[in-house]
Amino acid sequence: GALYVLLPDRLILGGGLLKWIIPTLEVALIIVAVITAPRWESNVRRNLGVALAVLITIANAASLVMLIAGIATEQGFAGHDLVWAGIDIWVTNAIIFAVWYWEMDGGGPRIRADAAVGYHDFLFPQFQVPEPWTWRPAFLDYLFVAFTNAASFAPADTVPMTTRAKALMSLQSIISLAVILIVAARAINVLN
């Protein structure tokens, strides 16, 4: 949410006061999560979280499209604005895809907590040790997968096992590649 608010208004759908909608929804969801019992998870609450992830994904992709369009039409982005916007969009991309991986893998955190230990959509290296498996991935593990995929455009140590995992990782790589190639290249050109 903080990263979204820090983007220039012209890179936010609607700009101005509308930039506060996504962070406000995020805070509301966190408050609901904090005041409910830790193990309580309803389908409604999970669906709200997924809807928020969809909204953040769309908003971040829209910011990238507006930034690329601004570069293509030479709307006069300053070099430091380009660098900051590129970093902001790239980091948001990595974080939101970590959320997607966390929510998707094995049916989500609630189902993974109750299911047999083992790989589902992702094969983590810890699953390569002889059985019985006792290790379970935490959110930080999915964040690592997302950051390494965004930085290298390929999985580092965790293998996507399903078509949907491969599709999400491909989409994340495309967004990351657009930020790095288009935005960074233009920012370097402007700074020179």
mmCIF file of C-alpha atoms in Angstrom:
data_model
loop_
_atom_site.group_PDB
_atom_site.id
_atom_site.type_symbol
_atom_site.label_atom_id
_atom_site.label_comp_id
_atom_site.label_asym_id
_atom_site.label_seq_id
_atom_site.Cartn_x
_atom_site.Cartn_y
_atom_site.Cartn_z
ATOM 1 C CA GLY A 1 0.000 0.000 0.000
ATOM 2 C CA ALA A 2 2.785 2.413 0.881
ATOM 3 C CA LEU A 3 4.519 1.686 -2.419
ATOM 4 C CA TYR A 4 1.304 2.446 -4.301
ATOM 5 C CA VAL A 5 0.796 5.760 -2.506
ATOM 6 C CA LEU A 6 4.365 6.792 -3.333
ATOM 7 C CA LEU A 7 3.808 6.471 -7.091
ATOM 8 C CA PRO A 8 3.300 9.751 -8.971
ATOM 9 C CA ASP A 9 -0.416 10.589 -9.387
ATOM 10 C CA ARG A 10 -0.194 10.272 -13.169
ATOM 11 C CA LEU A 11 0.747 6.594 -12.764
ATOM 12 C CA ILE A 12 -2.307 5.748 -10.657
ATOM 13 C CA LEU A 13 -5.690 4.986 -12.196
ATOM 14 C CA GLY A 14 -7.734 8.113 -11.514
ATOM 15 C CA GLY A 15 -4.842 9.706 -9.595
ATOM 16 C CA GLY A 16 -5.440 12.110 -6.726
ATOM 17 C CA LEU A 17 -7.600 10.811 -3.895
ATOM 18 C CA LEU A 18 -8.228 7.485 -5.649
ATOM 19 C CA LYS A 19 -4.669 6.484 -4.760
ATOM 20 C CA TRP A 20 -5.855 5.889 -1.188
ATOM 21 C CA ILE A 21 -8.488 3.243 -2.081
ATOM 22 C CA ILE A 22 -6.110 0.277 -2.325
ATOM 23 C CA PRO A 23 -4.119 1.093 0.850
ATOM 24 C CA THR A 24 -7.401 1.668 2.731
ATOM 25 C CA LEU A 25 -8.719 -1.726 1.612
ATOM 26 C CA GLU A 26 -5.430 -3.327 2.661
ATOM 27 C CA VAL A 27 -5.618 -1.779 6.137
ATOM 28 C CA ALA A 28 -9.255 -2.875 6.496
ATOM 29 C CA LEU A 29 -8.326 -6.445 5.575
ATOM 30 C CA ILE A 30 -5.434 -6.437 8.056
ATOM 31 C CA ILE A 31 -7.752 -5.168 10.808
ATOM 32 C CA VAL A 32 -10.238 -7.972 10.068
ATOM 33 C CA ALA A 33 -7.389 -10.493 10.159
ATOM 34 C CA VAL A 34 -6.067 -9.149 13.473
ATOM 35 C CA ILE A 35 -9.421 -9.080 15.292
ATOM 36 C CA THR A 36 -10.424 -12.588 14.223
ATOM 37 C CA ALA A 37 -9.074 -15.763 15.774
ATOM 38 C CA PRO A 38 -5.678 -16.732 14.286
ATOM 39 C CA ARG A 39 -6.823 -20.133 12.942
ATOM 40 C CA TRP A 40 -10.209 -18.848 11.757
ATOM 41 C CA GLU A 41 -10.366 -18.532 8.027
ATOM 42 C CA SER A 42 -13.590 -18.366 6.141
ATOM 43 C CA ASN A 43 -14.136 -18.588 2.436
ATOM 44 C CA VAL A 44 -15.485 -15.031 2.554
ATOM 45 C CA ARG A 45 -12.320 -13.714 4.189
ATOM 46 C CA ARG A 46 -10.102 -15.603 1.736
ATOM 47 C CA ASN A 47 -12.174 -14.392 -1.223
ATOM 48 C CA LEU A 48 -11.801 -10.804 0.010
ATOM 49 C CA GLY A 49 -8.037 -11.307 0.173
ATOM 50 C CA VAL A 50 -7.933 -12.765 -3.328
ATOM 51 C CA ALA A 51 -10.110 -9.897 -4.611
ATOM 52 C CA LEU A 52 -7.688 -7.425 -3.055
ATOM 53 C CA ALA A 53 -4.755 -9.261 -4.698
ATOM 54 C CA VAL A 54 -6.558 -9.004 -8.049
ATOM 55 C CA LEU A 55 -7.083 -5.273 -7.489
ATOM 56 C CA ILE A 56 -3.424 -4.693 -6.572
ATOM 57 C CA THR A 57 -2.234 -6.766 -9.543
ATOM 58 C CA ILE A 58 -4.441 -4.792 -11.953
ATOM 59 C CA ALA A 59 -3.445 -1.451 -10.407
ATOM 60 C CA ASN A 60 0.262 -2.309 -10.610
ATOM 61 C CA ALA A 61 -0.036 -3.511 -14.217
ATOM 62 C CA ALA A 62 -2.007 -0.347 -15.082
ATOM 63 C CA SER A 63 0.729 1.792 -13.520
ATOM 64 C CA LEU A 64 3.306 -0.018 -15.642
ATOM 65 C CA VAL A 65 1.233 0.471 -18.806
ATOM 66 C CA MET A 66 0.766 4.195 -18.022
ATOM 67 C CA LEU A 67 4.498 4.532 -17.371
ATOM 68 C CA ILE A 68 5.401 2.812 -20.635
ATOM 69 C CA ALA A 69 2.826 4.915 -22.503
ATOM 70 C CA GLY A 70 4.283 8.046 -20.923
ATOM 71 C CA ILE A 71 7.763 7.033 -22.012
ATOM 72 C CA ALA A 72 6.580 6.195 -25.537
ATOM 73 C CA THR A 73 4.797 9.536 -25.911
ATOM 74 C CA GLU A 74 7.693 11.371 -24.254
ATOM 75 C CA GLN A 75 5.625 12.958 -21.513
ATOM 76 C CA GLY A 76 8.721 14.268 -19.805
ATOM 77 C CA PHE A 77 9.392 11.932 -16.915
ATOM 78 C CA ALA A 78 12.458 13.042 -14.964
ATOM 79 C CA GLY A 79 15.189 10.426 -14.583
ATOM 80 C CA HIS A 80 14.754 10.055 -10.830
ATOM 81 C CA ASP A 81 10.957 9.704 -11.245
ATOM 82 C CA LEU A 82 11.506 6.918 -13.781
ATOM 83 C CA VAL A 83 13.960 5.119 -11.522
ATOM 84 C CA TRP A 84 11.701 5.418 -8.471
ATOM 85 C CA ALA A 85 8.562 4.383 -10.397
ATOM 86 C CA GLY A 86 10.407 1.409 -11.917
ATOM 87 C CA ILE A 87 11.667 0.241 -8.522
ATOM 88 C CA ASP A 88 8.222 0.774 -6.985
ATOM 89 C CA ILE A 89 6.420 -1.208 -9.683
ATOM 90 C CA TRP A 90 9.058 -3.973 -9.676
ATOM 91 C CA VAL A 91 8.969 -4.434 -5.882
ATOM 92 C CA THR A 92 5.157 -4.361 -5.851
ATOM 93 C CA ASN A 93 5.215 -6.968 -8.626
ATOM 94 C CA ALA A 94 7.422 -9.272 -6.553
ATOM 95 C CA ILE A 95 5.355 -8.836 -3.382
ATOM 96 C CA ILE A 96 1.959 -9.336 -5.026
ATOM 97 C CA PHE A 97 3.108 -12.446 -6.862
ATOM 98 C CA ALA A 98 4.404 -13.830 -3.564
ATOM 99 C CA VAL A 99 0.853 -13.368 -2.289
ATOM 100 C CA TRP A 100 -0.497 -15.166 -5.383
ATOM 101 C CA TYR A 101 1.908 -18.074 -4.898
ATOM 102 C CA TRP A 102 1.014 -18.253 -1.180
ATOM 103 C CA GLU A 103 -2.718 -18.265 -1.940
ATOM 104 C CA MET A 104 -2.471 -20.679 -4.873
ATOM 105 C CA ASP A 105 -0.036 -23.372 -3.761
ATOM 106 C CA GLY A 106 -1.888 -26.483 -2.688
ATOM 107 C CA GLY A 107 -5.220 -24.655 -2.420
ATOM 108 C CA GLY A 108 -4.036 -21.913 -0.084
ATOM 109 C CA PRO A 109 -2.592 -21.644 3.420
ATOM 110 C CA ARG A 110 -5.598 -23.140 5.249
ATOM 111 C CA ILE A 111 -5.742 -26.237 3.058
ATOM 112 C CA ARG A 112 -1.934 -26.635 3.145
ATOM 113 C CA ALA A 113 -1.998 -26.450 6.951
ATOM 114 C CA ASP A 114 -4.468 -29.345 7.125
ATOM 115 C CA ALA A 115 -3.153 -31.394 4.173
ATOM 116 C CA ALA A 116 -0.360 -33.896 4.089
ATOM 117 C CA VAL A 117 3.067 -32.310 3.920
ATOM 118 C CA GLY A 118 4.592 -32.273 0.449
ATOM 119 C CA TYR A 119 4.685 -30.321 -2.760
ATOM 120 C CA HIS A 120 1.581 -29.129 -4.544
ATOM 121 C CA ASP A 121 2.047 -26.384 -7.150
ATOM 122 C CA PHE A 122 5.704 -25.793 -6.204
ATOM 123 C CA LEU A 123 8.467 -28.253 -5.496
ATOM 124 C CA PHE A 124 10.665 -26.694 -2.819
ATOM 125 C CA PRO A 125 14.176 -28.099 -2.302
ATOM 126 C CA GLN A 126 13.247 -29.123 1.248
ATOM 127 C CA PHE A 127 10.870 -31.682 -0.284
ATOM 128 C CA GLN A 128 13.877 -33.430 -1.850
ATOM 129 C CA VAL A 129 15.062 -34.822 1.492
ATOM 130 C CA PRO A 130 14.036 -38.378 2.342
ATOM 131 C CA GLU A 131 10.558 -38.788 3.762
ATOM 132 C CA PRO A 132 8.877 -38.221 6.154
ATOM 133 C CA TRP A 133 8.603 -34.551 5.278
ATOM 134 C CA THR A 134 7.981 -32.222 8.164
ATOM 135 C CA TRP A 135 8.884 -28.886 6.588
ATOM 136 C CA ARG A 136 6.122 -26.598 5.283
ATOM 137 C CA PRO A 137 6.666 -23.415 3.259
ATOM 138 C CA ALA A 138 6.010 -20.093 4.981
ATOM 139 C CA PHE A 139 5.156 -16.791 3.307
ATOM 140 C CA LEU A 140 8.842 -15.812 3.255
ATOM 141 C CA ASP A 141 9.533 -18.883 1.096
ATOM 142 C CA TYR A 142 7.003 -17.665 -1.479
ATOM 143 C CA LEU A 143 8.439 -14.141 -1.268
ATOM 144 C CA PHE A 144 11.867 -15.604 -2.071
ATOM 145 C CA VAL A 145 10.411 -17.472 -5.066
ATOM 146 C CA ALA A 146 8.767 -14.267 -6.304
ATOM 147 C CA PHE A 147 11.900 -12.105 -5.891
ATOM 148 C CA THR A 148 14.196 -14.609 -7.573
ATOM 149 C CA ASN A 149 11.723 -15.024 -10.442
ATOM 150 C CA ALA A 150 11.419 -11.240 -10.838
ATOM 151 C CA ALA A 151 15.191 -10.796 -10.810
ATOM 152 C CA SER A 152 16.253 -13.736 -12.964
ATOM 153 C CA PHE A 153 13.065 -14.430 -14.972
ATOM 154 C CA ALA A 154 13.334 -18.054 -13.869
ATOM 155 C CA PRO A 155 12.848 -20.047 -10.690
ATOM 156 C CA ALA A 156 15.957 -20.244 -8.549
ATOM 157 C CA ASP A 157 15.571 -23.351 -6.414
ATOM 158 C CA THR A 158 11.824 -23.925 -6.334
ATOM 159 C CA VAL A 159 10.259 -25.589 -9.356
ATOM 160 C CA PRO A 160 6.748 -24.753 -10.556
ATOM 161 C CA MET A 161 4.972 -28.092 -10.934
ATOM 162 C CA THR A 162 1.566 -27.120 -12.332
ATOM 163 C CA THR A 163 0.462 -25.211 -15.390
ATOM 164 C CA ARG A 164 -1.067 -22.442 -13.279
ATOM 165 C CA ALA A 165 2.174 -21.972 -11.330
ATOM 166 C CA LYS A 166 4.120 -21.792 -14.591
ATOM 167 C CA ALA A 167 1.595 -19.334 -16.052
ATOM 168 C CA LEU A 168 1.788 -17.034 -13.016
ATOM 169 C CA MET A 169 5.575 -17.139 -12.988
ATOM 170 C CA SER A 170 5.607 -16.316 -16.710
ATOM 171 C CA LEU A 171 3.291 -13.347 -16.181
ATOM 172 C CA GLN A 172 5.444 -12.098 -13.333
ATOM 173 C CA SER A 173 8.564 -12.407 -15.507
ATOM 174 C CA ILE A 174 6.931 -10.447 -18.345
ATOM 175 C CA ILE A 175 6.022 -7.591 -15.998
ATOM 176 C CA SER A 176 9.490 -7.619 -14.454
ATOM 177 C CA LEU A 177 11.139 -7.706 -17.871
ATOM 178 C CA ALA A 178 9.059 -4.727 -19.025
ATOM 179 C CA VAL A 179 10.112 -2.727 -15.977
ATOM 180 C CA ILE A 180 13.772 -3.572 -16.318
ATOM 181 C CA LEU A 181 14.137 -3.263 -20.083
ATOM 182 C CA ILE A 182 11.854 -0.361 -20.902
ATOM 183 C CA VAL A 183 11.766 1.761 -17.785
ATOM 184 C CA ALA A 184 15.373 1.263 -16.697
ATOM 185 C CA ALA A 185 16.706 1.797 -20.207
ATOM 186 C CA ARG A 186 14.805 5.072 -20.559
ATOM 187 C CA ALA A 187 15.815 6.212 -17.075
ATOM 188 C CA ILE A 188 19.483 5.616 -17.879
ATOM 189 C CA ASN A 189 19.066 7.552 -21.121
ATOM 190 C CA VAL A 190 17.398 10.475 -19.314
ATOM 191 C CA LEU A 191 20.042 10.504 -16.575
ATOM 192 C CA ASN A 192 22.821 10.751 -19.183
#
